[in-house]
Coordinates of C-alpha atoms in Angstrom, one line a residue:
X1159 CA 14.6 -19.2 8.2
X1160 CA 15.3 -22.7 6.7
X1161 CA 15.9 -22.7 3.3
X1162 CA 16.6 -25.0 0.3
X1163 CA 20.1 -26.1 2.0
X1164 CA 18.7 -26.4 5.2
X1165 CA 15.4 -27.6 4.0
X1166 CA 17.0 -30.7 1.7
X1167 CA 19.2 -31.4 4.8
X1168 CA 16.8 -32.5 6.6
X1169 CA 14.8 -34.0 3.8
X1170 CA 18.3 -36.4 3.8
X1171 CA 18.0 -37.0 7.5
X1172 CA 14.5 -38.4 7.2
X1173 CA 15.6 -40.3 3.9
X1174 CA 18.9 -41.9 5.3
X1175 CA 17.0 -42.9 8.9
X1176 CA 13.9 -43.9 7.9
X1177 CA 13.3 -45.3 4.5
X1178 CA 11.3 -48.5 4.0
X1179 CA 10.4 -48.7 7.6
X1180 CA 6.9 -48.8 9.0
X1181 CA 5.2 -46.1 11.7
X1182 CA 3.7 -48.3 14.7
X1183 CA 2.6 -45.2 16.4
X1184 CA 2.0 -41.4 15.9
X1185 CA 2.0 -38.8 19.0
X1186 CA 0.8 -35.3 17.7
X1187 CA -0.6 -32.2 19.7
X1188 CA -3.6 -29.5 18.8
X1189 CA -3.1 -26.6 16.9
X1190 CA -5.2 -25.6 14.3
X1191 CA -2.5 -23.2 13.1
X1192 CA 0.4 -25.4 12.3
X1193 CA -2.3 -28.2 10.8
X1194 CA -3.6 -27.5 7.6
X1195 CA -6.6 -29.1 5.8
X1196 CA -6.5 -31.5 8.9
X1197 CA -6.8 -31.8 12.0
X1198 CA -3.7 -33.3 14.5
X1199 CA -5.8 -36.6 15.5
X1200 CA -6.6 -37.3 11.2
X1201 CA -2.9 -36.7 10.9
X1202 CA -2.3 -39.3 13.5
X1203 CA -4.7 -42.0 12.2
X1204 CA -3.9 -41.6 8.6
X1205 CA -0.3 -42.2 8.9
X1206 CA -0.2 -44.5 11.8
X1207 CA 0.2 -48.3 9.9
X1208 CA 2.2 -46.9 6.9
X1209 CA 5.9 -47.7 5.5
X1210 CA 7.8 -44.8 4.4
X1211 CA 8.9 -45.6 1.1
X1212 CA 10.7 -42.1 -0.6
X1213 CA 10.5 -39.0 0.1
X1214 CA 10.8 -35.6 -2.1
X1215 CA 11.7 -31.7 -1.9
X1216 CA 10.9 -28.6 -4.1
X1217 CA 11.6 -25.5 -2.9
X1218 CA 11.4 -24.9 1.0
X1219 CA 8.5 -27.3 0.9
X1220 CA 9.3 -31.4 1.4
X1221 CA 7.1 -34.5 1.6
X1222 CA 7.0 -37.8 2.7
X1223 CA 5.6 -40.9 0.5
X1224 CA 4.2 -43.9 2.4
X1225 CA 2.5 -47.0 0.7
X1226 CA -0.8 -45.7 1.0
X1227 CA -2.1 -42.2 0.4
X1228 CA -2.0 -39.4 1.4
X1229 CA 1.6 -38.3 1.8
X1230 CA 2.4 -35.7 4.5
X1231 CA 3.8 -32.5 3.0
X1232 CA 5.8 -30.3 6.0
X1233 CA 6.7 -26.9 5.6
X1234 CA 9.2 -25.8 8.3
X1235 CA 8.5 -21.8 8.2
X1236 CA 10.9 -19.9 10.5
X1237 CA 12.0 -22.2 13.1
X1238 CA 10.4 -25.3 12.0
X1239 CA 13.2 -28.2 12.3
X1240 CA 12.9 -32.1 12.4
X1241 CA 14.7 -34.1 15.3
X1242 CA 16.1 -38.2 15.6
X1243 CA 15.9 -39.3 19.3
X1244 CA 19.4 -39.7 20.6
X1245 CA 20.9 -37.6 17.7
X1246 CA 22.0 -34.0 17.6
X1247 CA 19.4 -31.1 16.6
X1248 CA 20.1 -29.6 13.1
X1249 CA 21.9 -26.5 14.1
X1250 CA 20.9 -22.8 12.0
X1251 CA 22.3 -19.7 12.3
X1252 CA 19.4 -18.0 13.7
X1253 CA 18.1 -20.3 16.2
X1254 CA 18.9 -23.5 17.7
X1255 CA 16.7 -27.1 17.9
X1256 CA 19.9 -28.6 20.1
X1257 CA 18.6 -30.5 23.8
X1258 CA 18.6 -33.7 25.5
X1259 CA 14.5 -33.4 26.1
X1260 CA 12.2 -36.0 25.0
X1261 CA 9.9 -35.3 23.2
X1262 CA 11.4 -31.5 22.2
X1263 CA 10.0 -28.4 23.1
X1264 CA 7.9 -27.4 20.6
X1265 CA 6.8 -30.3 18.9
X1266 CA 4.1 -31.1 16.5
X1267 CA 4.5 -34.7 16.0
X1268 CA 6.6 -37.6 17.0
X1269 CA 6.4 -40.7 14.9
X1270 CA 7.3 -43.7 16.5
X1271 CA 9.0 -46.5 13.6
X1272 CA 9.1 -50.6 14.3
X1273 CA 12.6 -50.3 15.0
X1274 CA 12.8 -48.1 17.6
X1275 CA 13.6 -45.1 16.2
X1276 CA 11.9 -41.7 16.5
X1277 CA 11.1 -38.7 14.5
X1278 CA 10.1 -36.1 15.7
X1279 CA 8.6 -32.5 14.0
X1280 CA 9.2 -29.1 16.0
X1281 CA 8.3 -25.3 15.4
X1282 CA 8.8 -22.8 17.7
X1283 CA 6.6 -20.1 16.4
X1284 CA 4.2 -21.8 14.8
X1285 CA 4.9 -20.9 11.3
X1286 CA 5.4 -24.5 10.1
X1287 CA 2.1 -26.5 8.1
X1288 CA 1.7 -29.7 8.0
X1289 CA -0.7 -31.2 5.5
X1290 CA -2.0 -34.5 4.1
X1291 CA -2.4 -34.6 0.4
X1292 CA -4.2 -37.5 -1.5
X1293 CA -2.3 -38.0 -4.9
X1294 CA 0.9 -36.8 -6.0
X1295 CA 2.4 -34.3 -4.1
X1296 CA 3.7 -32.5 -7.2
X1297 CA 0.2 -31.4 -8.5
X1298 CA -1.2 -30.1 -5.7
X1299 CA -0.6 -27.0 -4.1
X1300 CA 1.5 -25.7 -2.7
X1301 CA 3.9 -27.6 -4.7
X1302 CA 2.2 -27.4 -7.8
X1303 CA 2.1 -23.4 -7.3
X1304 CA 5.5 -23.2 -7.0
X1305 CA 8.4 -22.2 -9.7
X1306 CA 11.8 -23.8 -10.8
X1307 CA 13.6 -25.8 -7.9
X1308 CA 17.6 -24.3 -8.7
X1309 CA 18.7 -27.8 -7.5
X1310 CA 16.5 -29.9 -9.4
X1311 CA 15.4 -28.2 -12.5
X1312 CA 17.8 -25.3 -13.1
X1313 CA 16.0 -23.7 -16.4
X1314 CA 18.8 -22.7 -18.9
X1315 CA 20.3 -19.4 -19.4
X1316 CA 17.7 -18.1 -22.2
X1317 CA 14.8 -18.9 -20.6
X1318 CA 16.2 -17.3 -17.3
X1319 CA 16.9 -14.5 -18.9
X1320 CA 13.7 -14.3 -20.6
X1321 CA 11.2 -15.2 -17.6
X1322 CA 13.5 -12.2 -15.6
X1323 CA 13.2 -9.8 -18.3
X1324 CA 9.4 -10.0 -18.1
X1325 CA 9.1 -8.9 -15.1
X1326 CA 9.4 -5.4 -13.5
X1327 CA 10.8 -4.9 -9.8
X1328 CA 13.9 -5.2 -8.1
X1329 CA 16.2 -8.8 -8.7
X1330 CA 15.7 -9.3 -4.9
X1331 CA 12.2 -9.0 -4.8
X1332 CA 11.8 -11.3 -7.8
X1333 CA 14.3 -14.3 -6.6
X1334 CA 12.7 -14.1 -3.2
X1335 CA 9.6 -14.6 -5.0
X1336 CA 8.8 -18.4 -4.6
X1337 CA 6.7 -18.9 -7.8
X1338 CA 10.0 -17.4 -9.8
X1339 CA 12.8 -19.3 -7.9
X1340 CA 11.6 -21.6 -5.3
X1341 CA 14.0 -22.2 -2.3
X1342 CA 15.6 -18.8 -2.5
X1343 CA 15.3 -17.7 1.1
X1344 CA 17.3 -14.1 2.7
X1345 CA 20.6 -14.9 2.8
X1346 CA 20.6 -17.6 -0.5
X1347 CA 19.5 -14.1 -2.4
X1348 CA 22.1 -11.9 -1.1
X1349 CA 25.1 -14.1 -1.7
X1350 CA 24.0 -15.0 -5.4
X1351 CA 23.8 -10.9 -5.8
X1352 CA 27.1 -10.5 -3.8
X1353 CA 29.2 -13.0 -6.3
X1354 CA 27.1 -11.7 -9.4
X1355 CA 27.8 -8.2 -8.6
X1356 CA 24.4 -6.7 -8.7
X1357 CA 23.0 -4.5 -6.5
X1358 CA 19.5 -6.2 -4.9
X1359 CA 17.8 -2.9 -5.7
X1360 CA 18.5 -3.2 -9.2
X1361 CA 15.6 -3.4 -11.4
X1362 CA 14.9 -6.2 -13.3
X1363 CA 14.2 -4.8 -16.9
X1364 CA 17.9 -2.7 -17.1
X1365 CA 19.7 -6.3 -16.1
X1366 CA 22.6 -6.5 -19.0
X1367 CA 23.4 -9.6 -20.4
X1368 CA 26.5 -10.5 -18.8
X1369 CA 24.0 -9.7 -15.1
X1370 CA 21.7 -12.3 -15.9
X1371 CA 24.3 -15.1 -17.1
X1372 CA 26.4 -14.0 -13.5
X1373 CA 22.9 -14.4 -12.2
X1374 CA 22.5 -17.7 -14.0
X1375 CA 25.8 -18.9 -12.8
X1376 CA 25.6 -17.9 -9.1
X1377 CA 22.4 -18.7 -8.3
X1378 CA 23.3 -22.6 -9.1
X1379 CA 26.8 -22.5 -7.7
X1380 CA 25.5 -21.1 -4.1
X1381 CA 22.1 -24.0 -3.7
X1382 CA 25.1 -26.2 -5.2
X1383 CA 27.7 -25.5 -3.0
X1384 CA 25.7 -24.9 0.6
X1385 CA 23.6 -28.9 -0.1
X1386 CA 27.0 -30.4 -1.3
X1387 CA 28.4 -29.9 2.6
X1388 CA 24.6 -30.6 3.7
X1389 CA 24.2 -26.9 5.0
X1390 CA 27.0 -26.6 7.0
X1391 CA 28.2 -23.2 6.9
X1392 CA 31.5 -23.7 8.7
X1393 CA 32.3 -25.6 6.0
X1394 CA 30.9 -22.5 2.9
X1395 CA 33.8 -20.5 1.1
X1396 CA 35.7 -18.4 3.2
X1397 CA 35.1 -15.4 0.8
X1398 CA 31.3 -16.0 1.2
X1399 CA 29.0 -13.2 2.2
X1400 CA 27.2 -15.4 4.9
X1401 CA 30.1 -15.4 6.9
X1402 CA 30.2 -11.5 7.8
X1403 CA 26.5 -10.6 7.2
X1404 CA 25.3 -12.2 10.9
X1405 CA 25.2 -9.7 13.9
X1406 CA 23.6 -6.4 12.4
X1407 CA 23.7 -3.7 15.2
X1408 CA 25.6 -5.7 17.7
X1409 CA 28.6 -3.3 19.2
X1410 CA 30.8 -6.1 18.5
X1411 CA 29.8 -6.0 14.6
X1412 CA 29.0 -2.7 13.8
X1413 CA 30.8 -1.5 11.6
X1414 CA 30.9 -5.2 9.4
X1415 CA 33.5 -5.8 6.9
X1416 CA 34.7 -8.2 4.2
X1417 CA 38.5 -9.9 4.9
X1418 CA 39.4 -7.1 2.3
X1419 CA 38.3 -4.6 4.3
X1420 CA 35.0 -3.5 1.9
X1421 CA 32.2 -2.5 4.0
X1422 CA 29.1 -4.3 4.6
X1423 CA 25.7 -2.0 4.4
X1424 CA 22.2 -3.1 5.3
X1425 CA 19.3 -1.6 3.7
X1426 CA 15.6 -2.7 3.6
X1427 CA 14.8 -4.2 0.2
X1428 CA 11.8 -6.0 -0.9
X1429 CA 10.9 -5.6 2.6
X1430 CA 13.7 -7.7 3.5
X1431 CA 16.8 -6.5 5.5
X1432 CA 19.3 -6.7 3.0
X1433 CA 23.1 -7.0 3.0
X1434 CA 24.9 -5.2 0.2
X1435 CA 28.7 -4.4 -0.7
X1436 CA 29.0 -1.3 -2.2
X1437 CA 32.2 -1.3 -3.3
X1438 CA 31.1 -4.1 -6.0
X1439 CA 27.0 -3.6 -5.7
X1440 CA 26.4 -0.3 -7.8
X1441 CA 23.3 1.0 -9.1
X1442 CA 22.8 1.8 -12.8
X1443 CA 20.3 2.1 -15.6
X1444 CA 16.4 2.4 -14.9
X1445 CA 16.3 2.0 -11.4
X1446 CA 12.7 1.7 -9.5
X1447 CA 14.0 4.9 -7.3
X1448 CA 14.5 6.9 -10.5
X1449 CA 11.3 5.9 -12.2
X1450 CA 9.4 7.3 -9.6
X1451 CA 11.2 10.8 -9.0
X1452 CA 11.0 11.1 -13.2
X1453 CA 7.2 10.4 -12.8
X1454 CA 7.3 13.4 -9.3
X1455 CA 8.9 16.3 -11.8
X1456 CA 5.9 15.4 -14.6
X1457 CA 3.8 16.0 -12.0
X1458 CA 5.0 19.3 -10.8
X1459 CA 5.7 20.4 -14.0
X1460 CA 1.9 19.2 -14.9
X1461 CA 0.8 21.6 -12.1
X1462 CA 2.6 24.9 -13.1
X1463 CA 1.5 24.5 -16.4
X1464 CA -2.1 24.6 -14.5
X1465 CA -2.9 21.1 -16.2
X1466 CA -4.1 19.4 -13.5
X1467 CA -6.7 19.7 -11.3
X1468 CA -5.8 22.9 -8.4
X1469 CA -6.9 20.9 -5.4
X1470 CA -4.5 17.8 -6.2
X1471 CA -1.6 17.1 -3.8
X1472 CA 2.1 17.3 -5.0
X1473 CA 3.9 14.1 -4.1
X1474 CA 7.0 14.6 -3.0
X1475 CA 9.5 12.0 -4.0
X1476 CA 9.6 8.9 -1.7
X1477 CA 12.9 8.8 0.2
X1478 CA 14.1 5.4 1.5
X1479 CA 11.4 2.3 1.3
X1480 CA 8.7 4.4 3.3
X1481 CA 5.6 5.0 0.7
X1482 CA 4.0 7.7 3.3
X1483 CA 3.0 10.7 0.6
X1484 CA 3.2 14.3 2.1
X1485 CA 0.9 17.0 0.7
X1486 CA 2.3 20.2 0.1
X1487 CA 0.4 23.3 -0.7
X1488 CA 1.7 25.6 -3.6
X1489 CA 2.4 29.3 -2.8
X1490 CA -0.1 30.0 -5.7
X1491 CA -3.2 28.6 -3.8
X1492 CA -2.3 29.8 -0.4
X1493 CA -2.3 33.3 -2.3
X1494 CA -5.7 33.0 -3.9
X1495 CA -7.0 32.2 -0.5
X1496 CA -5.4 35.2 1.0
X1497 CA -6.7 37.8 -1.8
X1498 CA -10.2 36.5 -1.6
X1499 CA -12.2 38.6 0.3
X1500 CA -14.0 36.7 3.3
X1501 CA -17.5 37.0 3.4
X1502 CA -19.4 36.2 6.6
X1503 CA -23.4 35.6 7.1
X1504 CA -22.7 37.8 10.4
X1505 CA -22.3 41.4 8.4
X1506 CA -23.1 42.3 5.0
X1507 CA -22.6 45.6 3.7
X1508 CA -25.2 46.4 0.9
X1509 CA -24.2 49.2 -1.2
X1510 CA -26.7 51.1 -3.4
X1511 CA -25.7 53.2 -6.2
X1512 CA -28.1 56.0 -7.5
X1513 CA -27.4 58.3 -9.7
X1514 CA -30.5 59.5 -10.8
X1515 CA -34.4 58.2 -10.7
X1516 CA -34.0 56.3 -14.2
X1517 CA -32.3 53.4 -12.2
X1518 CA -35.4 50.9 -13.1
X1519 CA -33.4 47.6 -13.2
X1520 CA -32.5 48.6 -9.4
X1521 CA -32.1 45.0 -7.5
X1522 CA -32.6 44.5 -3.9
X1523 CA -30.3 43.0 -1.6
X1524 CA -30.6 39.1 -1.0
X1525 CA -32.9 38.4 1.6
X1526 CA -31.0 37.6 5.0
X1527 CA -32.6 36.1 8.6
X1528 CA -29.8 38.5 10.2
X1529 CA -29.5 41.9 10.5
X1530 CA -28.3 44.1 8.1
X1531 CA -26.3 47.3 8.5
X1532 CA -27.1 50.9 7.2
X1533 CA -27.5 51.4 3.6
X1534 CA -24.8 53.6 2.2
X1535 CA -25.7 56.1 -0.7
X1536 CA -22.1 57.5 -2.0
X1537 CA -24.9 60.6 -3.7
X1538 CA -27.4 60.4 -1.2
X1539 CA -31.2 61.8 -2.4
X1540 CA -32.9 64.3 -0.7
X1541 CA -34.3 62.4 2.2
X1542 CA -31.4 59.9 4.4
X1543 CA -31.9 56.5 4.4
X1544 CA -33.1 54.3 7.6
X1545 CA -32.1 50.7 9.1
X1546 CA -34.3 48.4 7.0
X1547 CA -36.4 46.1 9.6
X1548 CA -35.4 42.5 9.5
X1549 CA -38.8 41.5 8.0
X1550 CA -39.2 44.7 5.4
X1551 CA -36.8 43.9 2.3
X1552 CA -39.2 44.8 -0.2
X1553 CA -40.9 47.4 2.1
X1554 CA -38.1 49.6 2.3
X1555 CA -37.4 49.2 -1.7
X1556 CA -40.6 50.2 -2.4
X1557 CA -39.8 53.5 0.0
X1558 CA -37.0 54.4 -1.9
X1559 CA -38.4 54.1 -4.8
X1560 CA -41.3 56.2 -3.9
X1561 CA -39.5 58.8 -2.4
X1562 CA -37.7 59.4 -5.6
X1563 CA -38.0 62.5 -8.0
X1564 CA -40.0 62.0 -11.6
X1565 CA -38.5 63.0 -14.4
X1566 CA -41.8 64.0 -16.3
X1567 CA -44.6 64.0 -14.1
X1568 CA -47.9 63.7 -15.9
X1569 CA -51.3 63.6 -14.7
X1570 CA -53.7 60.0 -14.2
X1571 CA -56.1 59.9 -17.0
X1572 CA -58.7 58.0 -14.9
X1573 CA -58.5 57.1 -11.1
X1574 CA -56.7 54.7 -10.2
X1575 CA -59.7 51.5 -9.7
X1576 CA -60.1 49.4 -6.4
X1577 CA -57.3 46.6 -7.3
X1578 CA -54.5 48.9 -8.1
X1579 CA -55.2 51.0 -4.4
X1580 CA -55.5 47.7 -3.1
X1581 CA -52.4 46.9 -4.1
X1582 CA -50.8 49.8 -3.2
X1583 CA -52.0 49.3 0.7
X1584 CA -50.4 46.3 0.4
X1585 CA -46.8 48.2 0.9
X1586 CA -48.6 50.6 3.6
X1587 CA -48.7 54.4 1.2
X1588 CA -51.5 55.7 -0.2
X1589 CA -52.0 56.3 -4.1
X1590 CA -51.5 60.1 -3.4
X1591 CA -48.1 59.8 -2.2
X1592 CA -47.1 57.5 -5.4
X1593 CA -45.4 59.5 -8.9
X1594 CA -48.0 60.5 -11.1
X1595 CA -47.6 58.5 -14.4
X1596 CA -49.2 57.9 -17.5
X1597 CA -51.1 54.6 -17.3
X1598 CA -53.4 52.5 -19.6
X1599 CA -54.7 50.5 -17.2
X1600 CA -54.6 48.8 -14.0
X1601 CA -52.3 46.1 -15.7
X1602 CA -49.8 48.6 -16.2
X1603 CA -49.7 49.6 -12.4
X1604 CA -48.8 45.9 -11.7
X1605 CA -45.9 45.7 -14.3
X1606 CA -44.0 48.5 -12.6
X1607 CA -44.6 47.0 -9.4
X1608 CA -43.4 43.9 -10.4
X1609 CA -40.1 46.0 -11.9
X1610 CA -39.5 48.1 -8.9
X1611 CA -39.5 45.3 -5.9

């Protein structure tokens, strides 16, 4: 991907070619991708007419100024490049924009100036955007959204330090971040880490002081260094990272090296593969990988204490750059499972207990749509017990409890009225097969009813 080198290079190409030079005609092509905010024919008749008199760069993202507004701003995203007729394509280490076709493959736009000359804008993947801004270029987005520009406006080292320090995640992540550092593309980042020592991964809060003024240092030296030979890395230091970092998994490279023989290990940070040394790259401090296995043992040691809730997952610490949690079941729970007794709405074994005729609080089983099996009696009475019917609950309760022994039979002071044999029916056995008891009234009779089912 183009980045501030490569980017200002061909900001210089435009610059030297073009400047002060009018655009007699514009050829552009559809896609709604690559044009933002316009469309390619607005493009086209906007610019046509104008004279390019500057243009500008921050970050990845450059612009042109013509006499009259707006100004195109071009962003050349992965394989965006721009092309002079009759000269050679800008050359990166990726891809190539070299070929003697006219107009190139894969353009957007070719502007046509009054001398002859042509420019023309190309992206292969259609990751560039191309945009027409009315005003200054510089307070509008995306410029306006973006941070410090390491060429043009280099913050000191205190203010570095103190806009790094604020933050929390690993240096990588946060000088690939283009509202921190804009410009700073995959392979800028690695090489400032590689000459400042510090590992990619390292987290941003346990930076020592001597890190961030490396930091400080190398981050300007590299953007210095690769725009001072106009981004021609033939031409970078030979001790340079860049040069051995190319080639990942190739046989011919696979096992990559620096000329001192330290080896060259790619890993996946911020999402981004990642070229480390480890010989001179080392971990230390608070790292992000530590923070979260400290915050995995609270956890565990959360659930033996039984703090937390039983159900919850344990997260197991996260190995590599994957975040997919596994959740693993304690022994505890799987016991409590296992000593549990299963109960089933098939079978239900009702046990009754009696001991003796005084059992008036005796409860019924639940009522149930399914059969139920046998009642069991560990002291079975005089007479055995049937299978209850799957619509007589209460009948069959009221059997046992008839056919149960009195303690002190007594004799009915009056007969036993209408409502109370009535009553009786109800359950299908006659008064004279019921306990003789001592009753006031027919009232009475209902209460212990009411207590036996």
């Amino acid at each position: 991907m183009p980045e501030l080198p490569e980017v200002e290079r061909a900001r210089l190409l435009i610059h030297s070619n073009f400047l002060n030079k009018a655009i007699v005609d514009v050829e552009t092509v559809v896609d709604d991708i690559v044009y933002q905010g316009c469309t390619n024919q607005e493009f086209a008749t906007k610019v046509k007419g104008r004279t390019l008199v500057d243009t500008g760069r921050r970050g990845k993202v450059f612009y042109l100024i013509l006499d009259q507004h707006p100004c195109p701003v071009l962003h050349l995203g992965m394989t965006g490049s721009v092309r002079i007729k009759g000269q050679a394509g800008l050359e990166y280490k990726d891809f190539s924009t070299a070929g003697d076709d006219w107009p190139p493959r894969f353009y957007k736009f070719v502007i046509r100036f009054d001398d002859g000359q042509e420019l023309a804008f190309t992206d292969m993947r259609r990751l560039a955007r191309i945009r027409l801004v009315d005003g200054d270029p510089l307070l509008h987005p995306p410029i306006s959204e973006l941070g410090f520009d390491p060429l043009l406006s280099m913050p000191d080292l205190d203010v570095f330090s103190e806009t790094v320090r604020k933050r929390k995640c690993p240096i990588k992540a946060l000088l690939l971040d283009q509202a921190f550092s804009a410009g700073v593309g995959n392979w800028v980042a690695d090489e400032v880490l590689f000459q400042a020592r510090v590992h990619p991964a390292q987290n941003t809060v346990s930076l020592t002081d001597a890190e961030l003024a490396a930091l400080h240092d190398q981050l300007s030296f590299v953007i210095k260094t690769a725009v001072a030979v106009n981004a021609d890395s033939s031409k970078f230091p030979n001790d340079w990272l860049f040069h051995y970092r190319w080639g990942k998994g190739r046989v011919t490279n696979r096992e990559a090296k620096m000329p001192d023989g330290s080896n060259i290990k790619f890993e996946t940070v911020a999402g981004r593969t990642t070229a480390i040394v480890p010989a001179v790259q080392k971990l230390h401090g608070n790292t992000i990988i530590g923070r979260r296995k400290n915050k995995t043992k609270s956890e565990l040691k959360e659930e033996d204490t039984g703090a937390s809730h039983p159900d919850a997952a344990e997260e197991v610490p996260i190995k590599g750059n994957g975040r997919k949690r596994i959740k693993v079941e304690r022994d505890q729970d799987i016991a409590d499972v296992e000593s549990s007794p299963r109960t089933t709405r098939r079978k239900r074994i009702v046990k009754q207990e009696i001991t003796s005729p005084e059992a008036a609080e005796f409860k019924p089983p639940a009522k149930s749509k399914r059969l139920r099996t046998p009642i069991k009696k560990e002291e079975p009475q005089t007479s055995s017990t049937a299978t209850p019917r799957r619509h007589s609950t209460r009948s069959h309760t009221l059997k046992q409890a008839i056919k149960m022994e009195p303690l002190d039979p007594v004799v009915v002071e009056r007969p036993v009225d209408a409502a109370t044999s009535s009553i009786v029916s109800a359950f299908g056995h006659p008064i004279p097969d019921f306990p003789s008891v001592d009753l006031e009234d027919a009232d009475d009779m209902i209460k212990l009813f009411q207590q036996v089912v």
